[in-house]
Amino acid sequence: MRKGGGCCNWLNFIVMKAEIGGEAALIIFRSRNKKTSIDRKNMPQDNVFEGMSSRVDKQGNVLYTLASGGMIKDMGKDLFFSKHDEAAQEAAEQLAWRKFGRDFVIEGNRVGRKPKATHLNKVVS
């Protein structure tokens, strides 16, 4: 840990992780230098995120709490949202859109990337 009790913001946290050899931190730094071609005009805009708070648990999952009380758990590959909570489902869909692009699927209260089509070349005998 650094003097003063640790990290005070995201950038300091990433710097600290990169200094101790964190591969993910290095990837984040490298990605910051790449220009993206996201068309922000077509991104969904809503106030569903207004008043939202977030925290990270000990497993590295990001837990979002909406102002309505609904929750979303971002586990990296998948998002899970509060069942029977329309605001949580809408927010999870918007997060998925931003995270996965258009290629996501909703199954129950799970949102994840659509599986890529695989072509298996099996020899039939």
Short mmCIF file of N, CA and C in Angstrom, two decimals:
data_model
loop_
_atom_site.label_atom_id
_atom_site.label_comp_id
_atom_site.label_asym_id
_atom_site.label_seq_id
_atom_site.Cartn_x
_atom_site.Cartn_y
_atom_site.Cartn_z
N MET A 1 0.82 -1.19 0.00
CA MET A 1 0.00 0.00 0.00
C MET A 1 0.87 1.26 0.00
N ARG A 2 0.33 2.31 -0.49
CA ARG A 2 1.05 3.58 -0.54
C ARG A 2 0.96 4.29 0.81
N LYS A 3 1.83 5.26 0.98
CA LYS A 3 1.76 6.09 2.17
C LYS A 3 0.43 6.83 2.16
N GLY A 4 -0.10 7.04 3.33
CA GLY A 4 -1.36 7.77 3.41
C GLY A 4 -2.56 6.86 3.42
N GLY A 5 -2.36 5.56 3.46
CA GLY A 5 -3.50 4.67 3.63
C GLY A 5 -4.09 4.08 2.37
N GLY A 6 -3.46 4.23 1.22
CA GLY A 6 -3.97 3.55 0.05
C GLY A 6 -4.38 4.48 -1.06
N CYS A 7 -5.32 4.00 -1.86
CA CYS A 7 -5.74 4.70 -3.06
C CYS A 7 -6.87 5.67 -2.73
N CYS A 8 -6.87 6.79 -3.41
CA CYS A 8 -7.96 7.74 -3.17
C CYS A 8 -8.87 7.85 -4.39
N ASN A 9 -8.48 7.32 -5.52
CA ASN A 9 -9.35 7.35 -6.69
C ASN A 9 -8.98 6.20 -7.63
N TRP A 10 -9.77 6.05 -8.68
CA TRP A 10 -9.60 4.93 -9.61
C TRP A 10 -8.23 4.95 -10.27
N LEU A 11 -7.79 6.10 -10.72
CA LEU A 11 -6.51 6.18 -11.41
C LEU A 11 -5.36 5.77 -10.49
N ASN A 12 -5.38 6.24 -9.24
CA ASN A 12 -4.34 5.85 -8.29
C ASN A 12 -4.37 4.35 -8.03
N PHE A 13 -5.57 3.78 -7.96
CA PHE A 13 -5.71 2.35 -7.76
C PHE A 13 -5.07 1.58 -8.92
N ILE A 14 -5.37 1.99 -10.15
CA ILE A 14 -4.83 1.32 -11.33
C ILE A 14 -3.31 1.48 -11.39
N VAL A 15 -2.82 2.67 -11.04
CA VAL A 15 -1.37 2.89 -11.01
C VAL A 15 -0.73 1.92 -10.02
N MET A 16 -1.31 1.81 -8.83
CA MET A 16 -0.77 0.92 -7.82
C MET A 16 -0.75 -0.53 -8.31
N LYS A 17 -1.84 -0.97 -8.93
CA LYS A 17 -1.91 -2.34 -9.44
C LYS A 17 -0.89 -2.57 -10.56
N ALA A 18 -0.72 -1.59 -11.43
CA ALA A 18 0.24 -1.73 -12.51
C ALA A 18 1.67 -1.80 -11.97
N GLU A 19 1.93 -1.03 -10.92
CA GLU A 19 3.27 -1.02 -10.33
C GLU A 19 3.64 -2.37 -9.71
N ILE A 20 2.64 -3.12 -9.26
CA ILE A 20 2.94 -4.42 -8.67
C ILE A 20 2.76 -5.56 -9.68
N GLY A 21 2.62 -5.19 -10.95
CA GLY A 21 2.59 -6.19 -12.01
C GLY A 21 1.23 -6.67 -12.43
N GLY A 22 0.18 -5.94 -12.11
CA GLY A 22 -1.17 -6.34 -12.48
C GLY A 22 -1.40 -6.24 -13.98
N GLU A 23 -1.61 -7.38 -14.63
CA GLU A 23 -1.84 -7.40 -16.08
C GLU A 23 -3.09 -6.61 -16.45
N ALA A 24 -4.16 -6.76 -15.67
CA ALA A 24 -5.41 -6.06 -15.99
C ALA A 24 -5.21 -4.56 -15.96
N ALA A 25 -4.42 -4.08 -15.00
CA ALA A 25 -4.16 -2.65 -14.91
C ALA A 25 -3.42 -2.16 -16.14
N LEU A 26 -2.48 -2.94 -16.61
CA LEU A 26 -1.75 -2.56 -17.82
C LEU A 26 -2.67 -2.51 -19.03
N ILE A 27 -3.57 -3.47 -19.12
CA ILE A 27 -4.53 -3.48 -20.23
C ILE A 27 -5.41 -2.24 -20.18
N ILE A 28 -5.83 -1.85 -18.98
CA ILE A 28 -6.66 -0.64 -18.83
C ILE A 28 -5.89 0.58 -19.30
N PHE A 29 -4.64 0.72 -18.88
CA PHE A 29 -3.84 1.86 -19.32
C PHE A 29 -3.70 1.88 -20.83
N ARG A 30 -3.42 0.74 -21.41
CA ARG A 30 -3.24 0.69 -22.87
C ARG A 30 -4.52 1.02 -23.60
N SER A 31 -5.65 0.58 -23.05
CA SER A 31 -6.93 0.82 -23.73
C SER A 31 -7.32 2.29 -23.65
N ARG A 32 -6.83 3.01 -22.65
CA ARG A 32 -7.14 4.43 -22.51
C ARG A 32 -6.59 5.23 -23.67
N ASN A 33 -5.55 4.73 -24.31
CA ASN A 33 -4.92 5.45 -25.42
C ASN A 33 -5.57 5.16 -26.76
N LYS A 34 -6.45 4.16 -26.81
CA LYS A 34 -7.10 3.81 -28.07
C LYS A 34 -8.35 4.66 -28.24
N LYS A 35 -8.57 5.12 -29.46
CA LYS A 35 -9.78 5.87 -29.75
C LYS A 35 -10.89 4.90 -30.06
N THR A 36 -12.07 5.20 -29.57
CA THR A 36 -13.21 4.33 -29.83
C THR A 36 -14.12 5.01 -30.85
N SER A 37 -14.87 4.20 -31.55
CA SER A 37 -15.78 4.72 -32.56
C SER A 37 -17.23 4.46 -32.15
N ILE A 38 -17.52 4.67 -30.87
CA ILE A 38 -18.88 4.46 -30.39
C ILE A 38 -19.75 5.62 -30.84
N ASP A 39 -20.88 5.29 -31.42
CA ASP A 39 -21.83 6.30 -31.85
C ASP A 39 -22.72 6.61 -30.65
N ARG A 40 -22.40 7.66 -29.93
CA ARG A 40 -23.12 7.98 -28.70
C ARG A 40 -24.55 8.45 -28.98
N LYS A 41 -24.85 8.85 -30.21
CA LYS A 41 -26.20 9.27 -30.54
C LYS A 41 -27.16 8.09 -30.43
N ASN A 42 -26.68 6.88 -30.73
CA ASN A 42 -27.54 5.70 -30.70
C ASN A 42 -27.53 4.99 -29.35
N MET A 43 -26.75 5.48 -28.39
CA MET A 43 -26.73 4.86 -27.07
C MET A 43 -28.02 5.21 -26.34
N PRO A 44 -28.59 4.24 -25.64
CA PRO A 44 -29.79 4.55 -24.89
C PRO A 44 -29.49 5.58 -23.80
N GLN A 45 -30.33 6.56 -23.68
CA GLN A 45 -30.19 7.57 -22.64
C GLN A 45 -31.42 7.52 -21.75
N ASP A 46 -31.21 7.42 -20.46
CA ASP A 46 -32.32 7.36 -19.53
C ASP A 46 -31.83 7.81 -18.17
N ASN A 47 -32.75 8.18 -17.34
CA ASN A 47 -32.40 8.60 -15.99
C ASN A 47 -32.41 7.43 -15.02
N VAL A 48 -32.42 6.21 -15.53
CA VAL A 48 -32.46 5.03 -14.68
C VAL A 48 -31.22 4.94 -13.79
N PHE A 49 -30.10 5.57 -14.21
CA PHE A 49 -28.87 5.53 -13.43
C PHE A 49 -28.78 6.68 -12.43
N GLU A 50 -29.73 7.60 -12.48
CA GLU A 50 -29.70 8.73 -11.57
C GLU A 50 -29.88 8.24 -10.13
N GLY A 51 -29.01 8.68 -9.25
CA GLY A 51 -29.08 8.27 -7.85
C GLY A 51 -28.52 6.88 -7.58
N MET A 52 -27.88 6.28 -8.58
CA MET A 52 -27.33 4.93 -8.42
C MET A 52 -26.01 5.00 -7.66
N SER A 53 -25.76 3.99 -6.84
CA SER A 53 -24.47 3.89 -6.16
C SER A 53 -23.85 2.54 -6.53
N SER A 54 -22.56 2.42 -6.31
CA SER A 54 -21.90 1.15 -6.64
C SER A 54 -20.81 0.87 -5.63
N ARG A 55 -20.48 -0.41 -5.52
CA ARG A 55 -19.37 -0.85 -4.67
C ARG A 55 -18.83 -2.14 -5.27
N VAL A 56 -17.63 -2.51 -4.86
CA VAL A 56 -17.00 -3.74 -5.34
C VAL A 56 -16.90 -4.69 -4.16
N ASP A 57 -17.34 -5.94 -4.35
CA ASP A 57 -17.25 -6.92 -3.27
C ASP A 57 -15.89 -7.61 -3.28
N LYS A 58 -15.68 -8.53 -2.36
CA LYS A 58 -14.38 -9.18 -2.20
C LYS A 58 -14.04 -10.11 -3.36
N GLN A 59 -15.02 -10.50 -4.16
CA GLN A 59 -14.77 -11.35 -5.33
C GLN A 59 -14.51 -10.53 -6.59
N GLY A 60 -14.56 -9.21 -6.48
CA GLY A 60 -14.31 -8.35 -7.63
C GLY A 60 -15.55 -8.04 -8.44
N ASN A 61 -16.72 -8.41 -7.94
CA ASN A 61 -17.97 -8.09 -8.62
C ASN A 61 -18.37 -6.66 -8.31
N VAL A 62 -18.94 -5.97 -9.29
CA VAL A 62 -19.43 -4.62 -9.07
C VAL A 62 -20.92 -4.72 -8.76
N LEU A 63 -21.32 -4.18 -7.63
CA LEU A 63 -22.71 -4.21 -7.20
C LEU A 63 -23.29 -2.81 -7.32
N TYR A 64 -24.30 -2.66 -8.17
CA TYR A 64 -24.97 -1.38 -8.38
C TYR A 64 -26.28 -1.40 -7.61
N THR A 65 -26.56 -0.34 -6.87
CA THR A 65 -27.84 -0.19 -6.19
C THR A 65 -28.53 1.02 -6.79
N LEU A 66 -29.71 0.79 -7.34
CA LEU A 66 -30.47 1.86 -7.98
C LEU A 66 -31.23 2.66 -6.93
N ALA A 67 -31.61 3.86 -7.30
CA ALA A 67 -32.38 4.71 -6.39
C ALA A 67 -33.70 4.04 -6.02
N SER A 68 -34.23 3.21 -6.91
CA SER A 68 -35.49 2.51 -6.65
C SER A 68 -35.32 1.34 -5.68
N GLY A 69 -34.06 0.99 -5.36
CA GLY A 69 -33.80 -0.13 -4.45
C GLY A 69 -33.38 -1.39 -5.19
N GLY A 70 -33.56 -1.44 -6.49
CA GLY A 70 -33.15 -2.60 -7.28
C GLY A 70 -31.64 -2.71 -7.33
N MET A 71 -31.17 -3.92 -7.62
CA MET A 71 -29.72 -4.14 -7.66
C MET A 71 -29.31 -4.83 -8.95
N ILE A 72 -28.06 -4.58 -9.35
CA ILE A 72 -27.43 -5.24 -10.49
C ILE A 72 -26.06 -5.71 -10.02
N LYS A 73 -25.73 -6.94 -10.35
CA LYS A 73 -24.43 -7.49 -10.00
C LYS A 73 -23.68 -7.77 -11.30
N ASP A 74 -22.55 -7.08 -11.49
CA ASP A 74 -21.71 -7.25 -12.67
C ASP A 74 -20.59 -8.20 -12.30
N MET A 75 -20.65 -9.43 -12.85
CA MET A 75 -19.66 -10.45 -12.54
C MET A 75 -18.61 -10.57 -13.64
N GLY A 76 -18.57 -9.61 -14.53
CA GLY A 76 -17.59 -9.64 -15.62
C GLY A 76 -18.21 -10.15 -16.90
N LYS A 77 -18.47 -11.44 -16.97
CA LYS A 77 -19.06 -12.02 -18.18
C LYS A 77 -20.58 -11.89 -18.19
N ASP A 78 -21.17 -11.79 -17.01
CA ASP A 78 -22.63 -11.73 -16.89
C ASP A 78 -23.05 -10.62 -15.94
N LEU A 79 -24.27 -10.13 -16.16
CA LEU A 79 -24.92 -9.20 -15.26
C LEU A 79 -26.15 -9.90 -14.70
N PHE A 80 -26.40 -9.75 -13.42
CA PHE A 80 -27.61 -10.27 -12.80
C PHE A 80 -28.36 -9.10 -12.19
N PHE A 81 -29.69 -9.09 -12.33
CA PHE A 81 -30.48 -7.98 -11.79
C PHE A 81 -31.60 -8.53 -10.92
N SER A 82 -32.14 -7.65 -10.06
CA SER A 82 -33.23 -8.02 -9.16
C SER A 82 -34.42 -8.52 -9.97
N LYS A 83 -34.91 -9.69 -9.59
CA LYS A 83 -36.09 -10.24 -10.26
C LYS A 83 -37.29 -9.36 -9.98
N HIS A 84 -38.20 -9.30 -10.92
CA HIS A 84 -39.46 -8.57 -10.78
C HIS A 84 -39.26 -7.08 -10.50
N ASP A 85 -38.15 -6.52 -10.97
CA ASP A 85 -37.88 -5.10 -10.82
C ASP A 85 -37.60 -4.53 -12.20
N GLU A 86 -38.60 -3.84 -12.75
CA GLU A 86 -38.47 -3.34 -14.12
C GLU A 86 -37.33 -2.34 -14.27
N ALA A 87 -37.13 -1.48 -13.27
CA ALA A 87 -36.04 -0.50 -13.34
C ALA A 87 -34.69 -1.19 -13.35
N ALA A 88 -34.54 -2.25 -12.55
CA ALA A 88 -33.27 -2.99 -12.52
C ALA A 88 -33.03 -3.70 -13.84
N GLN A 89 -34.09 -4.25 -14.44
CA GLN A 89 -33.93 -4.92 -15.73
C GLN A 89 -33.56 -3.90 -16.81
N GLU A 90 -34.20 -2.75 -16.81
CA GLU A 90 -33.89 -1.73 -17.81
C GLU A 90 -32.45 -1.24 -17.65
N ALA A 91 -32.02 -1.01 -16.41
CA ALA A 91 -30.65 -0.56 -16.16
C ALA A 91 -29.66 -1.64 -16.58
N ALA A 92 -29.97 -2.91 -16.29
CA ALA A 92 -29.08 -4.02 -16.68
C ALA A 92 -28.97 -4.10 -18.20
N GLU A 93 -30.07 -3.88 -18.90
CA GLU A 93 -30.04 -3.89 -20.36
C GLU A 93 -29.15 -2.77 -20.89
N GLN A 94 -29.25 -1.59 -20.28
CA GLN A 94 -28.43 -0.47 -20.74
C GLN A 94 -26.95 -0.71 -20.42
N LEU A 95 -26.66 -1.28 -19.26
CA LEU A 95 -25.28 -1.63 -18.94
C LEU A 95 -24.75 -2.67 -19.92
N ALA A 96 -25.58 -3.66 -20.24
CA ALA A 96 -25.18 -4.71 -21.19
C ALA A 96 -24.93 -4.10 -22.57
N TRP A 97 -25.77 -3.18 -22.98
CA TRP A 97 -25.60 -2.53 -24.28
C TRP A 97 -24.25 -1.83 -24.33
N ARG A 98 -23.90 -1.16 -23.23
CA ARG A 98 -22.62 -0.45 -23.17
C ARG A 98 -21.44 -1.41 -23.06
N LYS A 99 -21.65 -2.53 -22.39
CA LYS A 99 -20.57 -3.48 -22.15
C LYS A 99 -20.36 -4.44 -23.31
N PHE A 100 -21.45 -4.99 -23.87
CA PHE A 100 -21.38 -6.02 -24.90
C PHE A 100 -21.74 -5.52 -26.29
N GLY A 101 -22.25 -4.30 -26.40
CA GLY A 101 -22.78 -3.85 -27.68
C GLY A 101 -24.15 -4.47 -27.89
N ARG A 102 -24.49 -4.72 -29.13
CA ARG A 102 -25.82 -5.27 -29.43
C ARG A 102 -25.91 -6.77 -29.19
N ASP A 103 -24.78 -7.41 -29.00
CA ASP A 103 -24.73 -8.87 -28.90
C ASP A 103 -24.89 -9.37 -27.47
N PHE A 104 -26.10 -9.17 -26.90
CA PHE A 104 -26.35 -9.72 -25.58
C PHE A 104 -27.72 -10.38 -25.55
N VAL A 105 -27.89 -11.26 -24.58
CA VAL A 105 -29.14 -12.00 -24.45
C VAL A 105 -29.57 -11.95 -22.99
N ILE A 106 -30.88 -11.90 -22.78
CA ILE A 106 -31.44 -11.91 -21.43
C ILE A 106 -32.11 -13.25 -21.20
N GLU A 107 -31.70 -13.93 -20.13
CA GLU A 107 -32.29 -15.21 -19.74
C GLU A 107 -32.67 -15.12 -18.28
N GLY A 108 -33.96 -15.01 -18.00
CA GLY A 108 -34.39 -14.82 -16.62
C GLY A 108 -33.91 -13.49 -16.11
N ASN A 109 -33.10 -13.51 -15.04
CA ASN A 109 -32.56 -12.26 -14.51
C ASN A 109 -31.06 -12.15 -14.80
N ARG A 110 -30.59 -12.88 -15.81
CA ARG A 110 -29.19 -12.85 -16.23
C ARG A 110 -29.09 -12.20 -17.60
N VAL A 111 -28.10 -11.33 -17.76
CA VAL A 111 -27.81 -10.72 -19.06
C VAL A 111 -26.37 -11.08 -19.38
N GLY A 112 -26.15 -11.61 -20.59
CA GLY A 112 -24.81 -11.98 -20.98
C GLY A 112 -24.59 -11.81 -22.46
N ARG A 113 -23.37 -11.97 -22.87
CA ARG A 113 -23.02 -11.87 -24.28
C ARG A 113 -23.65 -13.04 -25.03
N LYS A 114 -24.14 -12.76 -26.24
CA LYS A 114 -24.66 -13.84 -27.07
C LYS A 114 -23.53 -14.80 -27.41
N PRO A 115 -23.80 -16.09 -27.33
CA PRO A 115 -22.74 -17.04 -27.71
C PRO A 115 -22.45 -16.92 -29.20
N LYS A 116 -21.17 -16.98 -29.52
CA LYS A 116 -20.78 -16.92 -30.93
C LYS A 116 -21.13 -18.24 -31.59
N ALA A 117 -21.55 -18.15 -32.83
CA ALA A 117 -21.84 -19.36 -33.59
C ALA A 117 -20.55 -20.10 -33.86
N THR A 118 -20.55 -21.37 -33.56
CA THR A 118 -19.35 -22.17 -33.82
C THR A 118 -19.65 -23.17 -34.92
N HIS A 119 -18.69 -23.37 -35.74
CA HIS A 119 -18.82 -24.33 -36.82
C HIS A 119 -17.96 -25.53 -36.46
N LEU A 120 -18.61 -26.60 -36.14
CA LEU A 120 -17.88 -27.82 -35.80
C LEU A 120 -17.77 -28.70 -37.03
N ASN A 121 -16.58 -29.03 -37.36
CA ASN A 121 -16.34 -29.88 -38.50
C ASN A 121 -16.13 -31.30 -37.98
N LYS A 122 -17.22 -32.01 -37.83
CA LYS A 122 -17.13 -33.39 -37.34
C LYS A 122 -17.14 -34.33 -38.53
N VAL A 123 -16.37 -35.34 -38.39
CA VAL A 123 -16.35 -36.39 -39.41
C VAL A 123 -17.41 -37.41 -39.02
N VAL A 124 -18.37 -37.58 -39.87
CA VAL A 124 -19.43 -38.54 -39.60
C VAL A 124 -19.04 -39.86 -40.26
N SER A 125 -19.01 -40.92 -39.46
CA SER A 125 -18.64 -42.22 -40.03
C SER A 125 -19.78 -43.18 -39.98
#
